[in-house]
């Protein structure tokens, strides 16, 4: 059966959200490894609560609405707004590892742009070249917009990819079994549509990444003696 041409954005979105995307996301836990080390997370229930709270909190109320604004800015070629949102996201990174993570992944995704040899991405490349530091969400949404991916679908996929990386980190650090990981993903996935709807029209004045425990875990991870992850 032949696929409709409308399926191409979906296929491109699956490519962007795939763990095979060569940006090194698998090497980061965003403080989850320290939460395990400190005893805050010790089982499946604890991992689910930690990741779920972040999804509905800092990720859902700051990163997700920022994604929608970035998708809009890329769609209208508003370079000034893209630069402003990039600076805002970098300023929101609490701790050296979180900042290094987004810059490394942004750099890797920007490098991938040239390797893809896709002429539809030339405008994204030109804009990113003007940025001295590229955050991952800025590069990711640039590609998504250039590939005509729906903003809601893009946000949902981005959140799913984040949740999947967090669950994979929990599987290694706690550790947990594969069945536990699938249960966690099923539960987290069921929350994503509501998070996307809430983020779509959230005014910037209502954005919030106030998660003190998350920030503390990220900073403590910087000096953790034995660790698997880079954050």
mmCIF file of C-alpha atoms in Angstrom:
data_model
loop_
_atom_site.group_PDB
_atom_site.id
_atom_site.type_symbol
_atom_site.label_atom_id
_atom_site.label_comp_id
_atom_site.label_asym_id
_atom_site.label_seq_id
_atom_site.Cartn_x
_atom_site.Cartn_y
_atom_site.Cartn_z
ATOM 1 C CA UNK A 1 0.000 0.000 0.000
ATOM 2 C CA UNK A 2 1.423 3.374 -1.016
ATOM 3 C CA UNK A 3 1.877 5.981 1.717
ATOM 4 C CA UNK A 4 0.256 9.368 1.289
ATOM 5 C CA UNK A 5 2.627 12.291 0.772
ATOM 6 C CA UNK A 6 1.115 13.712 3.988
ATOM 7 C CA UNK A 7 2.891 10.931 5.851
ATOM 8 C CA UNK A 8 6.303 12.490 5.169
ATOM 9 C CA UNK A 9 6.148 15.035 8.045
ATOM 10 C CA UNK A 10 5.255 12.180 10.395
ATOM 11 C CA UNK A 11 8.208 10.151 9.164
ATOM 12 C CA UNK A 12 10.489 13.162 9.578
ATOM 13 C CA UNK A 13 9.128 13.670 13.097
ATOM 14 C CA UNK A 14 9.881 10.057 13.974
ATOM 15 C CA UNK A 15 13.424 10.650 12.730
ATOM 16 C CA UNK A 16 13.819 13.725 14.952
ATOM 17 C CA UNK A 17 12.401 11.972 18.015
ATOM 18 C CA UNK A 18 14.356 8.763 17.491
ATOM 19 C CA UNK A 19 16.967 7.741 20.075
ATOM 20 C CA UNK A 20 19.165 7.088 17.027
ATOM 21 C CA UNK A 21 19.443 10.850 16.430
ATOM 22 C CA UNK A 22 23.203 11.350 16.825
ATOM 23 C CA UNK A 23 23.210 14.098 19.444
ATOM 24 C CA UNK A 24 24.264 12.090 22.499
ATOM 25 C CA UNK A 25 21.030 12.444 24.481
ATOM 26 C CA UNK A 26 21.507 8.951 25.934
ATOM 27 C CA UNK A 27 24.575 10.117 27.862
ATOM 28 C CA UNK A 28 22.653 12.560 30.091
ATOM 29 C CA UNK A 29 20.354 11.951 33.068
ATOM 30 C CA UNK A 30 19.658 15.601 34.041
ATOM 31 C CA UNK A 31 20.320 14.988 37.716
ATOM 32 C CA UNK A 32 18.353 11.741 37.912
ATOM 33 C CA UNK A 33 21.550 9.821 38.598
ATOM 34 C CA UNK A 34 22.201 11.944 41.691
ATOM 35 C CA UNK A 35 18.580 11.520 42.787
ATOM 36 C CA UNK A 36 19.250 7.767 42.747
ATOM 37 C CA UNK A 37 22.589 8.166 44.536
ATOM 38 C CA UNK A 38 20.988 10.252 47.289
ATOM 39 C CA UNK A 39 18.165 7.732 47.812
ATOM 40 C CA UNK A 40 15.407 10.000 46.484
ATOM 41 C CA UNK A 41 14.714 7.463 43.718
ATOM 42 C CA UNK A 42 15.046 3.794 44.627
ATOM 43 C CA UNK A 43 12.302 1.990 42.715
ATOM 44 C CA UNK A 44 9.839 2.172 39.827
ATOM 45 C CA UNK A 45 7.320 4.290 41.750
ATOM 46 C CA UNK A 46 9.965 6.821 42.745
ATOM 47 C CA UNK A 47 11.283 7.093 39.202
ATOM 48 C CA UNK A 48 7.769 7.577 37.853
ATOM 49 C CA UNK A 49 6.982 10.309 40.356
ATOM 50 C CA UNK A 50 10.273 12.138 39.703
ATOM 51 C CA UNK A 51 9.985 12.095 35.918
ATOM 52 C CA UNK A 52 6.238 12.771 35.968
ATOM 53 C CA UNK A 53 6.645 15.783 38.256
ATOM 54 C CA UNK A 54 9.288 17.230 35.954
ATOM 55 C CA UNK A 55 7.107 16.602 32.908
ATOM 56 C CA UNK A 56 4.196 18.546 34.361
ATOM 57 C CA UNK A 57 6.467 21.095 36.031
ATOM 58 C CA UNK A 58 9.649 22.596 34.605
ATOM 59 C CA UNK A 59 9.509 20.735 31.290
ATOM 60 C CA UNK A 60 5.804 21.248 30.712
ATOM 61 C CA UNK A 61 5.599 24.824 31.973
ATOM 62 C CA UNK A 62 8.831 26.208 30.549
ATOM 63 C CA UNK A 63 10.439 24.048 27.889
ATOM 64 C CA UNK A 64 7.189 23.032 26.168
ATOM 65 C CA UNK A 65 5.728 26.564 25.770
ATOM 66 C CA UNK A 66 9.146 27.751 24.628
ATOM 67 C CA UNK A 67 9.021 25.079 21.899
ATOM 68 C CA UNK A 68 5.726 26.467 20.605
ATOM 69 C CA UNK A 69 7.169 29.981 20.471
ATOM 70 C CA UNK A 70 10.255 28.707 18.684
ATOM 71 C CA UNK A 71 8.149 26.815 16.116
ATOM 72 C CA UNK A 72 6.222 30.019 15.437
ATOM 73 C CA UNK A 73 9.403 32.095 15.141
ATOM 74 C CA UNK A 74 11.011 29.627 12.746
ATOM 75 C CA UNK A 75 7.832 29.477 10.639
ATOM 76 C CA UNK A 76 7.888 33.275 10.184
ATOM 77 C CA UNK A 77 11.686 33.532 9.877
ATOM 78 C CA UNK A 78 11.803 35.806 12.912
ATOM 79 C CA UNK A 79 15.535 35.615 13.625
ATOM 80 C CA UNK A 80 15.413 38.189 16.424
ATOM 81 C CA UNK A 81 12.819 36.127 18.312
ATOM 82 C CA UNK A 82 14.786 32.919 17.741
ATOM 83 C CA UNK A 83 17.904 34.564 19.166
ATOM 84 C CA UNK A 84 15.959 35.907 22.161
ATOM 85 C CA UNK A 85 14.416 32.536 22.975
ATOM 86 C CA UNK A 86 17.798 30.852 22.586
ATOM 87 C CA UNK A 87 19.279 33.267 25.133
ATOM 88 C CA UNK A 88 16.338 32.734 27.484
ATOM 89 C CA UNK A 89 16.725 28.973 27.378
ATOM 90 C CA UNK A 90 20.475 29.121 28.001
ATOM 91 C CA UNK A 91 19.892 31.476 30.934
ATOM 92 C CA UNK A 92 17.419 28.972 32.398
ATOM 93 C CA UNK A 93 20.008 26.190 32.637
ATOM 94 C CA UNK A 94 20.802 25.869 36.340
ATOM 95 C CA UNK A 95 24.285 24.444 36.659
ATOM 96 C CA UNK A 96 27.276 23.813 34.437
ATOM 97 C CA UNK A 97 26.231 20.337 33.319
ATOM 98 C CA UNK A 98 22.747 21.329 32.163
ATOM 99 C CA UNK A 99 24.195 24.205 30.149
ATOM 100 C CA UNK A 100 26.936 22.025 28.675
ATOM 101 C CA UNK A 101 24.335 19.389 27.775
ATOM 102 C CA UNK A 102 22.115 21.652 25.692
ATOM 103 C CA UNK A 103 25.111 23.297 23.995
ATOM 104 C CA UNK A 104 26.696 19.949 23.114
ATOM 105 C CA UNK A 105 23.427 18.583 21.737
ATOM 106 C CA UNK A 106 22.733 21.820 19.876
ATOM 107 C CA UNK A 107 26.215 21.721 18.369
ATOM 108 C CA UNK A 108 25.783 18.087 17.322
ATOM 109 C CA UNK A 109 22.399 18.756 15.729
ATOM 110 C CA UNK A 110 23.751 21.787 13.888
ATOM 111 C CA UNK A 111 26.611 19.664 12.533
ATOM 112 C CA UNK A 112 24.099 17.041 11.431
ATOM 113 C CA UNK A 113 22.309 19.669 9.322
ATOM 114 C CA UNK A 114 25.198 19.768 6.879
ATOM 115 C CA UNK A 115 25.536 16.000 6.824
ATOM 116 C CA UNK A 116 21.856 15.546 5.923
ATOM 117 C CA UNK A 117 22.387 17.435 2.629
ATOM 118 C CA UNK A 118 18.760 18.554 2.643
ATOM 119 C CA UNK A 119 18.227 21.842 0.750
ATOM 120 C CA UNK A 120 15.076 22.568 2.763
ATOM 121 C CA UNK A 121 17.308 23.040 5.815
ATOM 122 C CA UNK A 122 19.595 25.685 4.297
ATOM 123 C CA UNK A 123 17.691 28.545 5.938
ATOM 124 C CA UNK A 124 17.980 26.878 9.342
ATOM 125 C CA UNK A 125 21.717 26.467 8.844
ATOM 126 C CA UNK A 126 22.115 30.129 7.915
ATOM 127 C CA UNK A 127 20.258 31.298 11.022
ATOM 128 C CA UNK A 128 22.088 28.957 13.386
ATOM 129 C CA UNK A 129 25.439 30.078 11.990
ATOM 130 C CA UNK A 130 24.708 33.533 13.392
ATOM 131 C CA UNK A 131 24.389 32.166 16.932
ATOM 132 C CA UNK A 132 27.586 31.961 19.025
ATOM 133 C CA UNK A 133 25.944 29.286 21.207
ATOM 134 C CA UNK A 134 23.135 27.015 20.016
ATOM 135 C CA UNK A 135 20.723 25.422 22.461
ATOM 136 C CA UNK A 136 19.240 22.065 21.531
ATOM 137 C CA UNK A 137 15.562 23.194 21.420
ATOM 138 C CA UNK A 138 16.427 25.976 18.973
ATOM 139 C CA UNK A 139 18.158 23.654 16.510
ATOM 140 C CA UNK A 140 15.512 20.939 16.945
ATOM 141 C CA UNK A 141 12.537 23.222 16.308
ATOM 142 C CA UNK A 142 14.314 24.779 13.340
ATOM 143 C CA UNK A 143 14.465 21.408 11.628
ATOM 144 C CA UNK A 144 10.894 20.552 12.655
ATOM 145 C CA UNK A 145 9.554 23.801 11.196
ATOM 146 C CA UNK A 146 11.552 23.413 7.971
ATOM 147 C CA UNK A 147 10.111 19.914 7.565
ATOM 148 C CA UNK A 148 6.562 21.300 7.965
ATOM 149 C CA UNK A 149 5.860 19.331 11.124
ATOM 150 C CA UNK A 150 2.762 20.388 13.053
ATOM 151 C CA UNK A 151 3.678 22.342 16.191
ATOM 152 C CA UNK A 152 1.535 20.215 18.529
ATOM 153 C CA UNK A 153 2.952 17.006 17.098
ATOM 154 C CA UNK A 154 6.484 18.396 17.368
ATOM 155 C CA UNK A 155 6.010 19.330 21.016
ATOM 156 C CA UNK A 156 4.503 15.929 21.836
ATOM 157 C CA UNK A 157 7.392 14.115 20.159
ATOM 158 C CA UNK A 158 9.982 16.301 21.894
ATOM 159 C CA UNK A 159 8.412 15.555 25.288
ATOM 160 C CA UNK A 160 8.217 11.855 24.478
ATOM 161 C CA UNK A 161 11.891 11.803 23.516
ATOM 162 C CA UNK A 162 12.792 13.568 26.768
ATOM 163 C CA UNK A 163 10.689 11.139 28.826
ATOM 164 C CA UNK A 164 12.190 8.148 27.031
ATOM 165 C CA UNK A 165 15.710 9.332 27.811
ATOM 166 C CA UNK A 166 14.786 9.834 31.467
ATOM 167 C CA UNK A 167 13.291 6.356 31.704
ATOM 168 C CA UNK A 168 16.333 4.812 30.037
ATOM 169 C CA UNK A 169 18.534 6.618 32.568
ATOM 170 C CA UNK A 170 16.396 5.211 35.391
ATOM 171 C CA UNK A 171 16.678 1.700 33.971
ATOM 172 C CA UNK A 172 20.465 1.939 34.194
ATOM 173 C CA UNK A 173 20.865 3.933 37.411
ATOM 174 C CA UNK A 174 18.240 2.466 39.779
ATOM 175 C CA UNK A 175 18.354 -0.132 38.098
ATOM 176 C CA UNK A 176 14.960 -1.208 36.736
ATOM 177 C CA UNK A 177 13.832 -3.964 34.387
ATOM 178 C CA UNK A 178 12.560 -3.532 30.843
ATOM 179 C CA UNK A 179 8.932 -4.209 31.857
ATOM 180 C CA UNK A 180 9.150 -1.464 34.477
ATOM 181 C CA UNK A 181 10.483 0.864 31.809
ATOM 182 C CA UNK A 182 7.534 0.136 29.535
ATOM 183 C CA UNK A 183 5.076 0.725 32.379
ATOM 184 C CA UNK A 184 6.720 4.060 33.092
ATOM 185 C CA UNK A 185 6.616 5.074 29.433
ATOM 186 C CA UNK A 186 2.943 4.122 29.167
ATOM 187 C CA UNK A 187 2.096 6.244 32.207
ATOM 188 C CA UNK A 188 4.213 9.205 31.115
ATOM 189 C CA UNK A 189 2.918 9.004 27.558
ATOM 190 C CA UNK A 190 -0.659 9.272 28.776
ATOM 191 C CA UNK A 191 0.208 12.623 30.403
ATOM 192 C CA UNK A 192 1.877 14.210 27.369
ATOM 193 C CA UNK A 193 -1.288 15.296 25.451
ATOM 194 C CA UNK A 194 -2.507 17.341 28.426
ATOM 195 C CA UNK A 195 0.946 18.884 28.892
ATOM 196 C CA UNK A 196 1.034 19.861 25.212
ATOM 197 C CA UNK A 197 -2.439 21.436 25.380
ATOM 198 C CA UNK A 198 -1.519 23.361 28.501
ATOM 199 C CA UNK A 199 1.723 24.635 27.016
ATOM 200 C CA UNK A 200 0.401 25.747 23.640
ATOM 201 C CA UNK A 201 -1.210 28.986 24.788
ATOM 202 C CA UNK A 202 0.604 29.507 28.076
ATOM 203 C CA UNK A 203 1.671 33.188 28.213
ATOM 204 C CA UNK A 204 5.363 33.829 28.913
ATOM 205 C CA UNK A 205 4.458 35.509 32.199
ATOM 206 C CA UNK A 206 3.137 32.130 33.395
ATOM 207 C CA UNK A 207 6.197 30.119 32.331
ATOM 208 C CA UNK A 208 8.080 28.567 35.234
ATOM 209 C CA UNK A 209 11.060 26.272 35.663
ATOM 210 C CA UNK A 210 11.081 26.584 39.463
ATOM 211 C CA UNK A 211 12.186 23.108 40.523
ATOM 212 C CA UNK A 212 14.717 23.468 43.371
ATOM 213 C CA UNK A 213 15.274 19.728 43.932
ATOM 214 C CA UNK A 214 15.963 19.252 40.217
ATOM 215 C CA UNK A 215 18.475 22.109 40.240
ATOM 216 C CA UNK A 216 20.193 20.786 43.375
ATOM 217 C CA UNK A 217 20.498 17.267 41.914
ATOM 218 C CA UNK A 218 22.068 18.670 38.756
ATOM 219 C CA UNK A 219 24.618 20.691 40.723
ATOM 220 C CA UNK A 220 25.399 17.800 43.086
ATOM 221 C CA UNK A 221 25.939 15.506 40.105
ATOM 222 C CA UNK A 222 28.867 17.699 39.033
ATOM 223 C CA UNK A 223 30.920 16.298 41.923
ATOM 224 C CA UNK A 224 29.415 12.809 42.139
ATOM 225 C CA UNK A 225 32.311 10.389 42.474
ATOM 226 C CA UNK A 226 31.043 7.372 40.538
ATOM 227 C CA UNK A 227 28.661 8.020 37.677
ATOM 228 C CA UNK A 228 27.399 6.696 34.349
ATOM 229 C CA UNK A 229 26.028 9.937 32.900
ATOM 230 C CA UNK A 230 27.387 13.346 31.971
ATOM 231 C CA UNK A 231 24.638 15.207 33.854
#
